[in-house]
């Protein structure tokens, strides 16, 4: 009984931290309609600020808490809302999610640059290691009690704010009808700014509590707070009591599994996926999303090349690959080859997100699946490559079946849960990937020697050019038109007799088959892969980079793959503090997406075409309408 009491208190304390962070998500989403994917990164950054003040600059504990949680954190929330969030079209769920992912990456880059991870950072327990008391023979630290008390205060305070104050009522009304709030004398932007300030402070509080309990690490601390997503989704990002219930369930499950189960074998990584399993179950039992017209996001149309233009562009790309293969060597050539393979797989993002408007956060799981299947089913043969694509398409259908009920944010989070489960329960299993690395054979073609990386680079570029032409052909064809129409309005498609769910299913199957096909070629280019190469976090990065380059154009897929593969090669030549420059620059790509949602490549090509286009001949100036009318009347007289 004593052990049960101790585990329960520990679980409630952990759930309290998740509840505080999840409450911040609920506050920002309720008032702005934007899901803040950067909540964990904000908490991480504020925790490092607290360390800087408390440990490095020797501030007193209360002063460091006040400065970090009541000054720095609200300032971050205000800066994000006024500088970024208010400029977004909240109807474009894909863009808003990608922008908050970019903010997360930017904060990680800032933290890496300011606090290099080659130097250890740790926050001591707030009350010291000797401050505890006994409950049923179990030691309970003051930190655990503090977490529980702060969670309770947060719950009561937010409840009173939203339902007992005029400001709170107005904050809840902002996301439902911003114009109506303005007509009644309220300021929607001010209310949203206030909510983002509160949300950032709650995220910072969760980060400080987590860092004092676990460790102060940029990546781990950022991702640990992602567990609060599951709690927030139980409350549908609106219901605070259900959010707290979800957080307590996750915390108690973590404590009981750790205390009572001897985890080994397939279950060795069960603990980190418990919140993911909970999120997956919550998303599956949520009511299906009703079809409604909504407001289509407004963005510039991206020109689609003709079939001849696609082949011409592909030929130019192959020519560039021939030059690169002749001039590059060593690790640079190897990374470029892997980047083109990743670009092939990233064409799935163009299909799924650029054309279909669906966000998948599990593409690296499909890349890894393709490499695994190709390594197991053949000796580098073309049929083995096709089997990998077929398996990917089948798995895509299985993943899409429950996702047919969802769209937007829920769909993105369900694929994120799938990617995390695949990473921990598949790619990290020695029974699957081997106790060391997984050997993937190089593709064999009759009469063609692909063993040299230069030759393989040219071959992969030819494959990319052909698949890009196929993707553009889909966009021009009937299926592509149905997909675009479904993206604009599922309700309108259904009213015209089309089946938007069948179109979504076919799109998922095509996209995942493309992803596993590219993953098989990526594994073949690397020759040896391991589970760590297919971390679920990498799916966030490739989605973000393809969006920045221009998610509606196949060239963005190639640019994204090359960016991911070549960036580490460039980063190692920089000083330690500047090695996070790739994080920083990638994160600040969000600024580009705000002004140019179509992406970098379409924006640049559109600007160039505008400059090269011959100016239209000047027309003679027309007389004012009133003057023409008067003259006509005079002539008639």
XYZ file of N, CA, C and O in Angstrom, residues 170-314:
580
model
N -14.871 37.679 -23.040
C -14.487 38.221 -24.347
C -13.393 37.375 -24.989
O -13.395 37.164 -26.208
N -12.456 36.865 -24.191
C -11.387 36.021 -24.730
C -11.956 34.752 -25.335
O -11.500 34.295 -26.397
N -12.953 34.166 -24.699
C -13.575 32.957 -25.250
C -14.345 33.258 -26.522
O -14.502 32.400 -27.386
N -14.844 34.480 -26.638
C -15.626 34.820 -27.817
C -14.808 35.207 -29.024
O -15.326 35.258 -30.136
N -13.517 35.470 -28.827
C -12.679 35.934 -29.936
C -12.612 34.902 -31.043
O -12.764 35.216 -32.234
N -12.374 33.647 -30.689
C -12.188 32.628 -31.713
C -13.495 32.281 -32.421
O -13.501 31.839 -33.563
N -14.662 32.510 -31.748
C -15.944 32.204 -32.376
C -16.341 33.280 -33.391
O -16.804 32.966 -34.489
N -16.186 34.544 -33.028
C -16.571 35.621 -33.945
C -15.775 36.866 -33.585
O -16.181 37.669 -32.739
N -14.639 37.047 -34.229
C -13.775 38.190 -33.943
C -14.457 39.504 -34.304
O -14.327 40.513 -33.594
N -15.191 39.509 -35.421
C -15.840 40.738 -35.855
C -16.910 41.188 -34.865
O -17.066 42.384 -34.591
N -17.659 40.223 -34.320
C -18.698 40.567 -33.358
C -18.104 41.160 -32.086
O -18.659 42.098 -31.507
N -16.953 40.613 -31.654
C -16.278 41.176 -30.487
C -15.885 42.621 -30.748
O -16.034 43.509 -29.900
N -15.387 42.896 -31.949
C -15.008 44.255 -32.292
C -16.194 45.198 -32.325
O -16.117 46.353 -31.887
N -17.353 44.719 -32.832
C -18.540 45.562 -32.879
C -19.059 45.905 -31.490
O -19.731 46.925 -31.306
N -18.745 45.046 -30.517
C -19.187 45.285 -29.147
C -18.151 46.045 -28.318
O -18.238 46.077 -27.089
N -17.190 46.632 -28.983
C -16.229 47.470 -28.282
C -14.978 46.768 -27.808
O -14.121 47.389 -27.180
N -14.847 45.477 -28.085
C -13.652 44.747 -27.677
C -12.553 44.839 -28.721
O -12.781 45.243 -29.863
N -11.353 44.480 -28.338
C -10.210 44.469 -29.247
C -9.716 43.039 -29.394
O -9.033 42.522 -28.497
N -10.061 42.356 -30.490
C -9.652 40.952 -30.648
C -8.143 40.774 -30.570
O -7.670 39.802 -29.973
N -7.372 41.691 -31.150
C -5.924 41.532 -31.133
C -5.368 41.674 -29.720
O -4.461 40.944 -29.316
N -5.921 42.600 -28.945
C -5.462 42.762 -27.567
C -5.797 41.534 -26.729
O -4.977 41.068 -25.923
N -7.001 40.993 -26.923
C -7.398 39.789 -26.179
C -6.531 38.596 -26.562
O -6.128 37.808 -25.702
N -6.235 38.453 -27.846
C -5.360 37.358 -28.282
C -3.960 37.523 -27.720
O -3.321 36.549 -27.304
N -3.472 38.775 -27.701
C -2.146 39.028 -27.134
C -2.107 38.648 -25.657
O -1.137 38.049 -25.179
N -3.171 38.979 -24.921
C -3.232 38.623 -23.505
C -3.217 37.108 -23.321
O -2.532 36.589 -22.432
N -3.943 36.396 -24.168
C -3.968 34.937 -24.049
C -2.607 34.329 -24.350
O -2.188 33.366 -23.691
N -1.895 34.861 -25.336
C -0.569 34.332 -25.664
C 0.428 34.652 -24.557
O 1.342 33.851 -24.299
N 0.266 35.778 -23.889
C 1.118 36.077 -22.742
C 0.882 35.080 -21.607
O 1.831 34.567 -20.996
N -0.400 34.772 -21.339
C -0.719 33.788 -20.299
C -0.212 32.414 -20.699
O 0.381 31.687 -19.886
N -0.443 32.027 -21.957
C 0.007 30.713 -22.413
C 1.509 30.547 -22.335
O 2.004 29.489 -21.935
N 2.263 31.594 -22.712
C 3.720 31.508 -22.633
C 4.188 31.413 -21.190
O 5.134 30.669 -20.881
N 3.541 32.123 -20.272
C 3.913 32.038 -18.865
C 3.656 30.642 -18.308
O 4.475 30.100 -17.554
N 2.531 30.043 -18.679
C 2.239 28.681 -18.217
C 3.232 27.686 -18.825
O 3.660 26.737 -18.150
N 3.582 27.875 -20.100
C 4.597 27.015 -20.696
C 5.935 27.159 -20.004
O 6.648 26.175 -19.776
N 6.313 28.401 -19.669
C 7.558 28.614 -18.938
C 7.542 27.986 -17.569
O 8.541 27.393 -17.128
N 6.412 28.075 -16.858
C 6.299 27.446 -15.540
C 6.463 25.931 -15.649
O 7.192 25.317 -14.847
N 5.821 25.331 -16.636
C 5.977 23.887 -16.836
C 7.421 23.538 -17.178
O 7.949 22.509 -16.726
N 8.091 24.384 -17.962
C 9.487 24.123 -18.310
C 10.404 24.180 -17.111
O 11.285 23.325 -16.952
N 10.215 25.169 -16.236
C 11.060 25.284 -15.044
C 10.831 24.094 -14.109
O 11.787 23.501 -13.583
N 9.573 23.717 -13.897
C 9.277 22.573 -13.031
C 9.834 21.282 -13.614
O 10.368 20.437 -12.888
N 9.734 21.120 -14.933
C 10.259 19.912 -15.570
C 11.776 19.867 -15.489
O 12.360 18.822 -15.211
N 12.434 21.013 -15.725
C 13.903 21.043 -15.705
C 14.442 20.745 -14.311
O 15.479 20.089 -14.170
N 13.769 21.226 -13.266
C 14.248 20.951 -11.913
C 14.031 19.509 -11.520
O 14.727 18.979 -10.639
N 13.068 18.834 -12.165
C 12.783 17.437 -11.849
C 13.597 16.479 -12.713
O 14.075 15.453 -12.237
N 13.765 16.802 -13.989
C 14.464 15.916 -14.918
C 15.835 16.507 -15.252
O 16.752 16.453 -14.455
N 15.989 17.082 -16.439
C 17.285 17.640 -16.835
C 17.057 18.851 -17.720
O 15.988 19.022 -18.308
N 18.079 19.685 -17.809
C 18.004 20.902 -18.616
C 18.713 20.631 -19.927
O 19.913 20.880 -20.084
N 17.980 20.122 -20.897
C 18.511 19.763 -22.205
C 17.564 20.311 -23.260
O 16.341 20.199 -23.124
N 18.135 20.910 -24.311
C 17.311 21.608 -25.298
C 16.294 20.671 -25.944
O 15.081 20.922 -25.936
N 16.758 19.564 -26.502
C 15.862 18.684 -27.248
C 14.937 17.918 -26.311
O 13.713 17.870 -26.510
N 15.500 17.310 -25.268
C 14.673 16.503 -24.372
C 13.601 17.332 -23.688
O 12.454 16.894 -23.543
N 13.962 18.522 -23.234
C 12.988 19.364 -22.543
C 11.906 19.846 -23.502
O 10.728 19.929 -23.139
N 12.276 20.153 -24.740
C 11.280 20.574 -25.727
C 10.286 19.463 -26.016
O 9.077 19.683 -26.070
N 10.796 18.247 -26.187
C 9.935 17.135 -26.567
C 9.164 16.575 -25.385
O 8.069 16.032 -25.561
N 9.708 16.704 -24.180
C 9.022 16.153 -23.014
C 7.684 16.844 -22.795
O 6.686 16.217 -22.444
N 7.649 18.146 -23.035
C 6.412 18.890 -22.831
C 5.395 18.594 -23.937
O 4.209 18.896 -23.791
N 5.851 17.969 -25.045
C 4.900 17.562 -26.078
C 3.880 16.571 -25.536
O 2.806 16.396 -26.121
N 4.216 15.913 -24.413
C 3.263 14.974 -23.829
C 1.977 15.660 -23.400
O 0.938 15.005 -23.252
N 2.038 16.954 -23.182
C 0.830 17.675 -22.777
C -0.177 17.786 -23.911
O -1.345 18.104 -23.666
N 0.247 17.529 -25.165
C -0.684 17.590 -26.286
C -1.843 16.625 -26.085
O -2.995 16.940 -26.399
N -1.532 15.425 -25.582
C -2.574 14.417 -25.401
C -3.617 14.888 -24.396
O -4.823 14.697 -24.596
N -3.164 15.500 -23.307
C -4.103 16.004 -22.309
C -4.972 17.109 -22.884
O -6.188 17.161 -22.638
N -4.366 18.003 -23.658
C -5.135 19.097 -24.248
C -6.179 18.582 -25.227
O -7.289 19.125 -25.315
N -5.867 17.518 -25.971
C -6.812 17.002 -26.944
C -7.983 16.296 -26.284
O -9.074 16.232 -26.852
N -7.786 15.741 -25.087
C -8.927 15.129 -24.400
C -9.996 16.183 -24.119
O -11.192 15.903 -24.191
N -9.574 17.395 -23.829
C -10.518 18.494 -23.628
C -10.877 19.221 -24.900
O -11.480 20.305 -24.822
N -10.527 18.659 -26.054
C -10.809 19.259 -27.363
C -10.284 20.690 -27.431
O -10.829 21.546 -28.107
N -9.206 20.962 -26.689
C -8.548 22.266 -26.677
C -9.471 23.386 -26.200
O -9.217 24.567 -26.457
N -10.524 23.029 -25.481
C -11.469 24.015 -24.977
C -11.885 23.738 -23.537
O -12.160 24.675 -22.789
N -11.942 22.483 -23.162
C -12.477 22.093 -21.858
C -11.319 21.922 -20.871
O -10.583 20.931 -20.928
N -11.158 22.863 -19.939
C -10.058 22.798 -18.972
C -10.191 21.639 -17.992
O -9.192 20.971 -17.706
N -11.374 21.350 -17.435
C -11.465 20.193 -16.526
C -11.050 18.882 -17.186
O -10.309 18.087 -16.594
N -11.512 18.641 -18.418
C -11.103 17.416 -19.114
C -9.608 17.423 -19.418
O -8.960 16.365 -19.415
N -9.060 18.592 -19.686
C -7.618 18.695 -19.911
C -6.842 18.255 -18.678
O -5.861 17.509 -18.775
N -7.270 18.677 -17.508
C -6.608 18.272 -16.274
C -6.797 16.777 -16.015
O -5.880 16.110 -15.538
N -7.965 16.252 -16.335
C -8.181 14.806 -16.173
C -7.215 14.036 -17.058
O -6.597 13.053 -16.624
N -7.080 14.461 -18.313
C -6.143 13.792 -19.212
C -4.714 13.851 -18.715
O -3.967 12.872 -18.800
N -4.309 15.001 -18.184
C -2.943 15.136 -17.670
C -2.709 14.188 -16.499
O -1.646 13.567 -16.383
N -3.687 14.066 -15.607
C -3.531 13.165 -14.459
C -3.476 11.706 -14.903
O -2.717 10.904 -14.343
N -4.260 11.348 -15.904
C -4.211 9.969 -16.411
C -2.821 9.657 -16.952
O -2.254 8.582 -16.677
N -2.245 10.572 -17.705
C -0.907 10.349 -18.272
C 0.131 10.248 -17.164
O 0.994 9.361 -17.176
N 0.083 11.161 -16.191
C 1.057 11.125 -15.104
C 0.957 9.865 -14.269
O 1.981 9.249 -13.929
N -0.258 9.442 -13.936
C -0.431 8.230 -13.125
C -0.006 6.986 -13.910
O 0.613 6.072 -13.343
N -0.330 6.943 -15.192
C 0.080 5.792 -16.004
C 1.600 5.685 -16.053
O 2.162 4.585 -15.951
N 2.276 6.816 -16.190
C 3.735 6.816 -16.200
C 4.294 6.283 -14.887
O 5.230 5.464 -14.867
N 3.730 6.730 -13.772
C 4.229 6.299 -12.467
C 3.965 4.820 -12.218
O 4.852 4.086 -11.748
N 2.774 4.345 -12.533
C 2.436 2.944 -12.270
C 3.222 1.992 -13.169
O 3.673 0.931 -12.718
N 3.394 2.370 -14.445
C 4.173 1.521 -15.350
C 5.619 1.439 -14.877
O 6.234 0.363 -14.860
N 6.177 2.568 -14.456
C 7.559 2.582 -13.967
C 7.709 1.774 -12.691
O 8.705 1.064 -12.498
N 6.716 1.851 -11.802
C 6.841 1.195 -10.504
C 6.510 -0.271 -10.502
O 7.113 -1.044 -9.735
N 5.572 -0.687 -11.339
C 5.066 -2.062 -11.228
C 5.526 -2.999 -12.347
O 5.471 -4.218 -12.187
N 5.936 -2.461 -13.480
C 6.284 -3.313 -14.609
C 7.790 -3.376 -14.807
O 8.484 -2.358 -14.691
N 8.276 -4.555 -15.096
C 9.670 -4.737 -15.484
C 9.728 -4.710 -17.008
O 9.435 -5.707 -17.668
N 10.081 -3.569 -17.544
C 10.011 -3.384 -18.985
C 11.272 -3.895 -19.660
O 12.382 -3.523 -19.296
N 11.083 -4.719 -20.648
C 12.195 -5.262 -21.414
C 11.690 -5.800 -22.732
O 10.483 -5.933 -22.956
N 12.590 -6.141 -23.629
C 12.197 -6.661 -24.927
C 11.425 -5.624 -25.721
O 11.822 -4.468 -25.840
N 10.278 -6.035 -26.271
C 9.470 -5.132 -27.072
C 8.925 -3.964 -26.256
O 8.619 -2.913 -26.817
N 8.790 -4.155 -24.942
C 8.209 -3.114 -24.092
C 9.257 -2.224 -23.435
O 8.939 -1.448 -22.534
N 10.504 -2.317 -23.876
C 11.570 -1.531 -23.245
C 11.324 -0.031 -23.375
O 11.732 0.756 -22.516
N 10.645 0.370 -24.433
C 10.396 1.794 -24.666
C 8.921 2.136 -24.472
O 8.420 3.097 -25.069
N 8.248 1.385 -23.618
C 6.821 1.639 -23.414
C 6.582 2.974 -22.713
O 5.634 3.696 -23.046
N 7.426 3.312 -21.735
C 7.169 4.519 -20.942
C 7.087 5.788 -21.789
O 6.138 6.565 -21.641
N 8.038 6.054 -22.699
C 7.930 7.314 -23.458
C 6.766 7.369 -24.435
O 6.400 8.471 -24.879
N 6.162 6.208 -24.772
C 5.053 6.240 -25.729
C 3.693 6.209 -25.047
O 2.667 6.226 -25.731
N 3.659 6.176 -23.725
C 2.365 6.167 -23.040
C 1.517 7.387 -23.400
O 0.323 7.244 -23.715
N 2.071 8.610 -23.336
C 1.252 9.756 -23.773
C 0.825 9.652 -25.228
O -0.272 10.094 -25.590
N 1.675 9.063 -26.065
C 1.329 8.909 -27.479
C 0.170 7.940 -27.651
O -0.756 8.185 -28.435
N 0.218 6.832 -26.924
C -0.893 5.880 -26.978
C -2.186 6.536 -26.515
O -3.254 6.336 -27.098
N -2.073 7.325 -25.460
C -3.249 8.022 -24.948
C -3.790 8.991 -25.998
O -5.005 9.070 -26.222
N -2.894 9.730 -26.649
C -3.311 10.660 -27.698
C -3.983 9.923 -28.842
O -5.025 10.362 -29.357
N -3.414 8.786 -29.227
C -3.968 8.009 -30.337
C -5.377 7.543 -30.007
O -6.296 7.626 -30.830
N -5.578 7.056 -28.781
C -6.901 6.583 -28.367
C -7.896 7.745 -28.338
O -9.036 7.623 -28.799
N -7.456 8.889 -27.807
C -8.340 10.052 -27.735
C -8.781 10.470 -29.128
O -9.969 10.752 -29.379
N -7.850 10.508 -30.075
C -8.188 10.934 -31.432
C -9.125 9.948 -32.113
O -9.980 10.339 -32.913
N -8.991 8.662 -31.784
C -9.854 7.661 -32.404
C -11.281 7.722 -31.878
O -12.229 7.404 -32.603
N -11.446 8.101 -30.627
C -12.786 8.125 -30.051
C -13.458 9.485 -30.173
O -14.632 9.628 -29.823
N -12.730 10.499 -30.661
C -13.356 11.800 -30.866
C -14.462 11.687 -31.914
O -14.362 10.897 -32.855
N -15.527 12.446 -31.778
C -16.579 12.429 -32.803
C -16.019 12.836 -34.163
O -15.104 13.650 -34.263
N -16.583 12.241 -35.203
C -16.137 12.564 -36.555
C -16.405 14.025 -36.872
O -17.380 14.618 -36.405
N -15.511 14.609 -37.657
C -15.657 16.006 -38.053
C -16.735 16.122 -39.121
O -16.729 15.397 -40.118
N -17.683 17.008 -38.904
C -18.730 17.227 -39.890
C -18.198 18.005 -41.087
O -17.329 18.855 -40.953
N -18.766 17.677 -42.236
C -18.405 18.417 -43.434
C -19.119 19.764 -43.419
O -20.331 19.836 -43.210
N -18.355 20.805 -43.613
C -18.938 22.131 -43.690
C -18.121 22.968 -44.657
O -16.946 22.712 -44.900
N -18.762 23.986 -45.173
C -18.126 24.768 -46.234
C -16.906 25.497 -45.726
O -15.833 25.416 -46.286
N -17.027 26.255 -44.649
C -15.892 26.986 -44.112
C -15.434 28.080 -45.060
O -16.088 28.428 -46.044
N -14.299 28.642 -44.728
C -13.700 29.703 -45.540
C -12.377 29.196 -46.080
O -11.486 28.843 -45.315
N -12.260 29.105 -47.378
C -11.032 28.591 -47.978
C -9.899 29.574 -47.765
O -10.080 30.778 -47.871
N -8.704 29.070 -47.428
C -7.570 29.976 -47.272
C -7.223 30.661 -48.576
O -7.288 30.068 -49.649
N -6.890 31.926 -48.491
C -6.550 32.707 -49.672
C -5.046 32.693 -49.866
O -4.287 33.093 -48.992
N -4.576 32.199 -50.981
C -3.154 32.191 -51.284
C -2.983 32.317 -52.790
O -3.893 32.071 -53.558
N -1.796 32.715 -53.182
C -1.524 32.877 -54.599
C -1.474 31.516 -55.283
O -0.921 30.556 -54.759
N -2.067 31.454 -56.481
C -2.023 30.228 -57.260
C -0.612 30.017 -57.798
O 0.052 30.954 -58.228
N -0.160 28.770 -57.746
C 1.166 28.421 -58.226
C 1.038 27.842 -59.625
O 0.227 26.942 -59.864
N 1.835 28.346 -60.567
C 1.772 27.881 -61.945
C 2.192 26.421 -62.043
O 3.148 25.991 -61.391
N 1.447 25.654 -62.830
C 1.740 24.233 -63.031
C 2.316 24.063 -64.428
O 1.643 24.364 -65.420
N 3.554 23.591 -64.560
C 4.155 23.442 -65.888
C 3.401 22.425 -66.733
O 2.760 21.498 -66.221
N 3.482 22.585 -68.037
C 2.908 21.599 -68.944
C 3.773 20.344 -68.943
O 4.846 20.297 -68.340
N 3.286 19.290 -69.636
C 4.053 18.048 -69.710
C 5.411 18.298 -70.365
O 6.445 17.786 -69.904
N 5.421 19.083 -71.436
C 6.689 19.386 -72.097
C 7.595 20.202 -71.185
O 8.807 19.969 -71.109
N 7.005 21.159 -70.471
C 7.801 21.961 -69.546
C 8.379 21.120 -68.416
O 9.520 21.351 -67.975
N 7.626 20.129 -67.944
C 8.127 19.250 -66.884
C 9.335 18.457 -67.362
O 10.341 18.326 -66.642
N 9.245 17.925 -68.569
C 10.371 17.161 -69.108
C 11.579 18.053 -69.358
O 12.723 17.646 -69.126
N 11.336 19.275 -69.813
C 12.448 20.197 -70.044
C 13.146 20.547 -68.724
O 14.380 20.550 -68.640
N 12.372 20.810 -67.696
C 12.962 21.097 -66.389
C 13.718 19.894 -65.836
O 14.793 20.032 -65.233
N 13.151 18.694 -66.065
C 13.829 17.482 -65.609
C 15.160 17.282 -66.315
O 16.150 16.877 -65.694
